[in-house]
CSV table of C-alpha atoms and ligand atoms in Angstrom, one decimal:
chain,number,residue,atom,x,y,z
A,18,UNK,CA,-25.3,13.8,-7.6
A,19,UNK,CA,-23.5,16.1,-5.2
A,20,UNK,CA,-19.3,15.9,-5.5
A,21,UNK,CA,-17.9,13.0,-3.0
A,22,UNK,CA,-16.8,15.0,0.3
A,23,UNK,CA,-15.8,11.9,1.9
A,24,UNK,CA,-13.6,9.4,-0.4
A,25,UNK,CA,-11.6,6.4,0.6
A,26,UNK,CA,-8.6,5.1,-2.3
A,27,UNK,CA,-7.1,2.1,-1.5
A,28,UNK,CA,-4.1,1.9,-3.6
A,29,UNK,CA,-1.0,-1.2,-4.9
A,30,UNK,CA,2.1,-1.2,-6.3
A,31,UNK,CA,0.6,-0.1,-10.3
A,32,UNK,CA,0.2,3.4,-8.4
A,33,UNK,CA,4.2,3.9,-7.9
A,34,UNK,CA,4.8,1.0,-10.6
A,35,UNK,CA,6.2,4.2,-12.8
A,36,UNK,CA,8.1,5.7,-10.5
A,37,UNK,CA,10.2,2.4,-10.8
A,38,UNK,CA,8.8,0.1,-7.8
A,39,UNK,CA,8.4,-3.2,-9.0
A,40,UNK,CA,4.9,-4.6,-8.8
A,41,UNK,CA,4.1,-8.4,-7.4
A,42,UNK,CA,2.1,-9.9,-10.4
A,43,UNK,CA,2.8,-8.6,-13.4
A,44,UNK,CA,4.9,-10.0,-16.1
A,45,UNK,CA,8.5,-10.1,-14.4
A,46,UNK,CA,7.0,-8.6,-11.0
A,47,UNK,CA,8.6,-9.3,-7.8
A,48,UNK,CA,6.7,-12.9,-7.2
A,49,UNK,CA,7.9,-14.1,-10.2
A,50,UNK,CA,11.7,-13.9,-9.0
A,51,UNK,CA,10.5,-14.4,-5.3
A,52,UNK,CA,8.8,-17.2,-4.0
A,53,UNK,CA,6.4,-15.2,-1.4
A,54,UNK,CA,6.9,-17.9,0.9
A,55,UNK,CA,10.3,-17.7,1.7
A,56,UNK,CA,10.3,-14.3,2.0
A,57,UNK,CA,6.7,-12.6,2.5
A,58,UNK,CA,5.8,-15.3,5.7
A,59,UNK,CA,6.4,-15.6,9.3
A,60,UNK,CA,7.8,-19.1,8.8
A,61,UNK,CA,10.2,-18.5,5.8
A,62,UNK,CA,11.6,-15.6,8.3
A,63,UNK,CA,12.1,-18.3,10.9
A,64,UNK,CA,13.5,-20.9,8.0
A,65,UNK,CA,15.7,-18.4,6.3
A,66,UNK,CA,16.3,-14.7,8.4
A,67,UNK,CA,19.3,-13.6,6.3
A,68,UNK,CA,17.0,-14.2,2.9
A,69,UNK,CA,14.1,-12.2,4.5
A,70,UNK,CA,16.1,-9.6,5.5
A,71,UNK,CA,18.3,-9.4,2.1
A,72,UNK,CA,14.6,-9.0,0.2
A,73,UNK,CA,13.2,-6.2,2.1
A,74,UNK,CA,16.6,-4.3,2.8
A,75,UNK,CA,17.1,-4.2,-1.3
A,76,UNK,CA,13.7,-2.7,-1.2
A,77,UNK,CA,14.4,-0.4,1.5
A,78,UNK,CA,18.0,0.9,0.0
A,79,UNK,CA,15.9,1.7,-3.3
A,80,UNK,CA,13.0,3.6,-2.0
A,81,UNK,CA,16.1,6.9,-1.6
A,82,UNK,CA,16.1,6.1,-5.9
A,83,UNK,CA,12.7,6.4,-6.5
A,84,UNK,CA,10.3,9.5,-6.7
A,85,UNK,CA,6.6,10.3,-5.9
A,86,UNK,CA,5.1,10.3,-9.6
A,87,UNK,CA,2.1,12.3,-10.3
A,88,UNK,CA,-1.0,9.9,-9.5
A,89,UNK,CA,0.6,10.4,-6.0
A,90,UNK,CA,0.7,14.3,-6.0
A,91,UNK,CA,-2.7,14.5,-8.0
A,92,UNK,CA,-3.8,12.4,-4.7
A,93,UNK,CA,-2.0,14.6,-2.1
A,94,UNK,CA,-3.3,17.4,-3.9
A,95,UNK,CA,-7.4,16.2,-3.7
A,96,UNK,CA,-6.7,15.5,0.1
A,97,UNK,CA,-5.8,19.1,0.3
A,98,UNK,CA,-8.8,20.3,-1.6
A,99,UNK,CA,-11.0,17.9,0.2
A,100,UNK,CA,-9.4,19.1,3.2
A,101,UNK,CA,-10.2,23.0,2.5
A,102,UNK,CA,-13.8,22.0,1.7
A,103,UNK,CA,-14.4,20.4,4.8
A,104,UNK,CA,-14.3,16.9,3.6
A,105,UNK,CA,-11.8,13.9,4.1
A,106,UNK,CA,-9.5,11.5,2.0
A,107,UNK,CA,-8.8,8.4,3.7
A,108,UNK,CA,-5.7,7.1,1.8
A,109,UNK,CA,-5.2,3.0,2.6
A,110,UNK,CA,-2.2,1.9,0.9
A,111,UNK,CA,-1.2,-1.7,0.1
A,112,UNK,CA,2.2,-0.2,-0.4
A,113,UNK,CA,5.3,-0.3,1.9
A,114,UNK,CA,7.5,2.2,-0.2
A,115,UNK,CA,7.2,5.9,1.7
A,116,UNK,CA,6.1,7.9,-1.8
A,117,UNK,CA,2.2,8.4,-0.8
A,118,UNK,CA,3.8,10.4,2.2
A,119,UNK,CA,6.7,12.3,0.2
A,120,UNK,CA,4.0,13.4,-2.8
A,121,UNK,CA,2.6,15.2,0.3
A,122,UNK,CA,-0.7,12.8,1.3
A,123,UNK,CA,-1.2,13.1,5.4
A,124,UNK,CA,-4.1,10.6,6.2
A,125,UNK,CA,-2.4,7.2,5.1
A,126,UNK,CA,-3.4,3.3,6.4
A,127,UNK,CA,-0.3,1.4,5.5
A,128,UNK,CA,-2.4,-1.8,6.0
A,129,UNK,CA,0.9,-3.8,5.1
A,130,UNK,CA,3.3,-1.6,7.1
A,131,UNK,CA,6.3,0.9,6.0
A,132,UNK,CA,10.0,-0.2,5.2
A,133,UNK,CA,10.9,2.5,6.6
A,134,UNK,CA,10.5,1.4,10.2
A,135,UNK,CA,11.4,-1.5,12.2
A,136,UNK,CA,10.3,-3.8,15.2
A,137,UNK,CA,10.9,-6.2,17.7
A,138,UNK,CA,9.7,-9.4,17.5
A,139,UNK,CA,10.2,-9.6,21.4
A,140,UNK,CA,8.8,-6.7,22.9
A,141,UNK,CA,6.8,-4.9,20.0
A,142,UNK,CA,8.5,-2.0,19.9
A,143,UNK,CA,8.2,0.1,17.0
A,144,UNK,CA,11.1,2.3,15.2
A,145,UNK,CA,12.1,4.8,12.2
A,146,UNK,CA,14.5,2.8,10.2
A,147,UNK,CA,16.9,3.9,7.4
A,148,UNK,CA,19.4,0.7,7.4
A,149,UNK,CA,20.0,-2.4,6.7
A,150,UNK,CA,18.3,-4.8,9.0
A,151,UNK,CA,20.2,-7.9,9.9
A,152,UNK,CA,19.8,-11.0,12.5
A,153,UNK,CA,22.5,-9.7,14.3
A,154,UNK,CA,21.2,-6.3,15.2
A,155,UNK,CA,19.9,-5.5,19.0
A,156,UNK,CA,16.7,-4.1,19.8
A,157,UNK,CA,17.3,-0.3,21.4
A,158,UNK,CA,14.3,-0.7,23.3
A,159,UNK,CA,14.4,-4.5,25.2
A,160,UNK,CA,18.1,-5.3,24.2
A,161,UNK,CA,17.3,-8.6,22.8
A,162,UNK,CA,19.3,-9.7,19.9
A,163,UNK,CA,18.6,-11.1,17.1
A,164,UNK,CA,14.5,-10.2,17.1
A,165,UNK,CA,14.5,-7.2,14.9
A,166,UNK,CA,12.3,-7.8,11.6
A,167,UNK,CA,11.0,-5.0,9.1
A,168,UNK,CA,7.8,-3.3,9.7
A,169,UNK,CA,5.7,-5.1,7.1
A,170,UNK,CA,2.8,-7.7,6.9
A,171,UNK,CA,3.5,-10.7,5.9
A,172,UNK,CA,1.0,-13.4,5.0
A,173,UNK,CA,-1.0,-15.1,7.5
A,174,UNK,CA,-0.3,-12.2,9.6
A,175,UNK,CA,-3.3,-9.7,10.3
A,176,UNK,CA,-3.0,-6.2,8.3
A,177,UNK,CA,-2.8,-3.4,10.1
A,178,UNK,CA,-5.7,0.5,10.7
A,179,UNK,CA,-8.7,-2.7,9.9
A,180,UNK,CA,-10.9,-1.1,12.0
A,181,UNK,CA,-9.9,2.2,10.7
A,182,UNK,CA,-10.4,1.4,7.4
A,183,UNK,CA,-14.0,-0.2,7.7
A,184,UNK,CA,-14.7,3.0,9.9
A,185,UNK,CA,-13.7,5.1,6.7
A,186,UNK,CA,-15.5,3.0,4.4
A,187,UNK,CA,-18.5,3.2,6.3
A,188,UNK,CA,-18.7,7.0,6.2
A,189,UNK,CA,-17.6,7.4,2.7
A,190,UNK,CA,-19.3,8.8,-0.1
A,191,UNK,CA,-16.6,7.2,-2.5
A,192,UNK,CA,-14.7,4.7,-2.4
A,193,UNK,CA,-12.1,4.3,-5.3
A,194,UNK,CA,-9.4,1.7,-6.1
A,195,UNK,CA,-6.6,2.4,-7.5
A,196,UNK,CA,-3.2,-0.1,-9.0
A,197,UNK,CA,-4.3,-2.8,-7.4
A,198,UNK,CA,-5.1,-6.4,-8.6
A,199,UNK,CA,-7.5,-7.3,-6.3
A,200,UNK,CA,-6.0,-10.7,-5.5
A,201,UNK,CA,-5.1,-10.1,-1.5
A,202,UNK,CA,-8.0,-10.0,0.9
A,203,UNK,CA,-8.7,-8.1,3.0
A,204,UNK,CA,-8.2,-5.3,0.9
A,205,UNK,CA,-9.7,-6.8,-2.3
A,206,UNK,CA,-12.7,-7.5,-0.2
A,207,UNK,CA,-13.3,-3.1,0.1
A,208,UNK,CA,-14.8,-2.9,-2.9
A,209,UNK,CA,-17.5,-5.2,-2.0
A,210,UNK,CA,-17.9,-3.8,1.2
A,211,UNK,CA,-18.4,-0.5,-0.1
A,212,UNK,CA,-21.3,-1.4,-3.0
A,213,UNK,CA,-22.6,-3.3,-0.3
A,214,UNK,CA,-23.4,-0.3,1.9
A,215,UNK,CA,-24.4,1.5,-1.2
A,216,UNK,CA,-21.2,3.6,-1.6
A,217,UNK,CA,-20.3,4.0,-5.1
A,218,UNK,CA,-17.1,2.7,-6.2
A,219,UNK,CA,-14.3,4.2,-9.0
A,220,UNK,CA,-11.6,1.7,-10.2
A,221,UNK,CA,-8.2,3.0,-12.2
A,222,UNK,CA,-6.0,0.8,-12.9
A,223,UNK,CA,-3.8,-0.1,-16.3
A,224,UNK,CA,-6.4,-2.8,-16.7
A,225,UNK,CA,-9.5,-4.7,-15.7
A,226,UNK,CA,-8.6,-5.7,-12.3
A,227,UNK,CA,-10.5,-9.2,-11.1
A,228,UNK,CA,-12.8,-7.4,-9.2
A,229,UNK,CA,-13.7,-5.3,-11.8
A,230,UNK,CA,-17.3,-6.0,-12.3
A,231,UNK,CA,-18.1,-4.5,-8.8
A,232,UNK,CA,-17.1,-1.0,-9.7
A,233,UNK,CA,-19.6,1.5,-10.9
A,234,UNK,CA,-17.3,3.8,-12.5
A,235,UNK,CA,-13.9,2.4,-14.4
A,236,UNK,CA,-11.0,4.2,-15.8
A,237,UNK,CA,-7.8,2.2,-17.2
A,238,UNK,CA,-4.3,3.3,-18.3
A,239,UNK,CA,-1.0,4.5,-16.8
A,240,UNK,CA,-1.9,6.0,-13.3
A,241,UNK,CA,0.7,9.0,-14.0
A,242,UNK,CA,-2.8,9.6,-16.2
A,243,UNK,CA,-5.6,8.4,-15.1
A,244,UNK,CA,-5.4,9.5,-11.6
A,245,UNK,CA,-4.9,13.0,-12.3
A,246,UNK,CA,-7.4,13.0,-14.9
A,247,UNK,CA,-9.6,12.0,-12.7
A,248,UNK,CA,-8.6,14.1,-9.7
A,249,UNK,CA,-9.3,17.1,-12.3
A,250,UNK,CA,-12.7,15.9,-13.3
A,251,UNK,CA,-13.7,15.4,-9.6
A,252,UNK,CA,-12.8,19.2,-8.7
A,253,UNK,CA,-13.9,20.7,-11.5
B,20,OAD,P1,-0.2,-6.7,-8.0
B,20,OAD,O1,1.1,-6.9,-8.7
B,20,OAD,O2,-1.0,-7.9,-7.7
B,20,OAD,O3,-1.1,-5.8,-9.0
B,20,OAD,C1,-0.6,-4.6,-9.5
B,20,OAD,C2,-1.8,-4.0,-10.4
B,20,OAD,O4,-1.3,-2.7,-10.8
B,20,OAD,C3,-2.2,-4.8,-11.6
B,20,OAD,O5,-3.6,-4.9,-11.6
B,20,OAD,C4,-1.6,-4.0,-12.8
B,20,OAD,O6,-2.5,-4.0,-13.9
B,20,OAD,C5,-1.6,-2.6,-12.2
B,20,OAD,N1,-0.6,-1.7,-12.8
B,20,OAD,C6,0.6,-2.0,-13.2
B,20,OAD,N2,1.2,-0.9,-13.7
B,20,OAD,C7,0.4,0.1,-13.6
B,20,OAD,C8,0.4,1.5,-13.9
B,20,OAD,N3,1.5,2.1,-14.5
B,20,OAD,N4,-0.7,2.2,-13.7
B,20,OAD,C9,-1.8,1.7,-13.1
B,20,OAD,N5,-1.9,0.4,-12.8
B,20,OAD,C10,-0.8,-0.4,-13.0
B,20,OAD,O7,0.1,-5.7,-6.8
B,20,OAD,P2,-0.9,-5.4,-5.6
B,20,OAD,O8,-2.3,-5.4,-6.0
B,20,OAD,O9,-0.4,-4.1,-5.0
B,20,OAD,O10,1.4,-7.9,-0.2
B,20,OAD,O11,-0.6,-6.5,-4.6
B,20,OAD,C11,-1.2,-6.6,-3.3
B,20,OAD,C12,-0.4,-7.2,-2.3
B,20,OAD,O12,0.1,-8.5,-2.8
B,20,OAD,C13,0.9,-6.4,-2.0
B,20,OAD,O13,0.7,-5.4,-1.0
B,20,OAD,C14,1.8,-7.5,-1.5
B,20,OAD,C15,1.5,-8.5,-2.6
B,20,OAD,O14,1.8,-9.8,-2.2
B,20,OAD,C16,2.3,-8.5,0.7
B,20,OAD,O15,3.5,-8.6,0.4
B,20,OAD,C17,1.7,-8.9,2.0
C-alpha cells in the first residue's frame, strides 16, 4: 500500500493527559470531581453562571502552566512533512486547551471550541480571551452585560467544523484516533464513518478504547510514545 497522503487524527484529552491536563474519565479525571451537568450544559450555566465560569476559568488560568508534549510536536511535525509532499493533515481536536496549536499544528477543528476565546450569548460575537470570564463582564461588541460565556461546547449543543470534518473524512486515506475514549458522539462515531467508506483506521491510545474493535491498526501506551513512534514509522 502506498503511504497515507491524506490523514485525518481526531484527538482527546489522553493526547495532552502528560503534559498535565486532566482527562474526563479516567480514575480521578475531571467528571469524577465535576458533575458535567452543572457545569458542561446550557442549563447548569443558566442554574449556576458563577460555577460555570469558576470551572472553565481554572482551566483557562492553567493552560499558561502546561506545555505541548511530544505526541503534539511529532503531530505538527507529520503535518509539515505531509505538507511538503503535497498531502494534508486534518487535525480535529476534542480538546479546548491551545497545545495542538503551540506544538506548531496549523489545520486544527476544535469541534468543542478553544478556552482561549470567548462569546456573546446575545449577539454571537466571537473573541481572543486570556481572563477570567465572569457574569458581570460586558460584551465589547453588542454592550450587553452579563451574556459572555467561554468558547466551548457544551452538551446538547452542536459541535462545531461538522461539515468540515466529514468533508476530511471523506477524502482521507487515513483516519487515526488518538487519546480518546470513544464515549462522546459525534466524534466517537468517525471511526465508523471512516471503515465505512473504506478508509482504514489507526487507533493510539494508553488502552483499548470502546470503539476499539473498528480499527484496523492499534497501538497502546503513553502518547509521548506511541505517537511519535508511529509518526516515525509512517515517514520512514
Ligand atoms: P476521556 O477521559 O473520556 O478519555 C481519555 C482517553 O485517553 C482514555 O481512553 C484514556 O485511556 C486515554 N489516555 C489517558 N492517558 C493517556 C496517555 N498518557 N496517552 C494516551 N492515551 C491516554 O476523554 P475524551 O475522550 O477526550 O467534552 O473525552 C471526550 C469529551 O468528553 C471531551 O471533549 C469532553 C468530555 O466530556 C465536553 O466537555 C463536551
Amino acid at each position: 500500500m502506498a503511504a497515507p497522503k491524506n490523514i485525518v487524527v481526531l484527538t482527546g484529552s489522553g493526547v495532552s493527559a502528560e503534559s498535565g491536563v486532566a482527562t474526563f474519565r479516567d480514575m480521578g479525571g475531571i467528571w469524577a470531581k465535576y458533575d458535567y451537568r452543572e457545569v458542561a450544559t446550557p442549563e447548569g450555566f443558566s442554574k449556576n453562571p458563577a460555577l460555570v465560569h469558576s470551572f472553565y476559568n481554572d482551566r483557562r488560568r492553567a493552560l499558561p502552566t502546561v506545555e505541548p508534549n511530544a505526541a503534539h510536536i511529532a503531530l505538527a511535525e507529520l503535518e509539515a512533512e505531509l505538507g511538503r509532499e503535497g498531502g494534508t493533515l486534518t487535525l480535529i481536536t476534542q480538546n479546548v486547551d491551545d497545545l495542538h496549536e503551540r506544538a506548531g499544528s496549523k489545520k486544527i477543528l476544535h469541534m468543542h471550541g478553544e478556552l482561549t476565546k470567548a462569546s456573546c450569548a446575545a449577539c454571537g460575537g466571537v473573541c481572543e480571551w486570556r481572563e477570567d470570564l465572569s457574569a458581570e463582564l460586558r460584551c465589547a461588541v453588542c454592550a450587553h452585560r452579563g451574556a459572555m460565556r467561554p468558547y466551548v461546547v457544551w452538551f446538547g449543543e452542536i459541535p462545531r467544523f461538522m461539515d468540515e470534518a466529514a468533508y476530511a473524512i471523506m477524502n482521507a486515506d487515513l483516519f487515526v484516533s488518538i487519546g480518546t475514549s470513544g464515549s462522546v458522539y459525534p466524534a466517537a462515531g468517525f471511526a465508523s464513518e471512516a471503515r465505512s467508506l473504506g478508509v482504514p483506521a489507526t487507533e493510539l491510545n494508553l488502552e483499548p478504547s470502546e470503539n476499539a474493535y473498528l480499527f484496523t491498526d492499534s497501538r497502546y501506551g503513553p502518547a509521548t510514545e506511541v505517537v511519535p513512534a508511529w509518526v516515525k514509522e509512517l515517514l520512514m
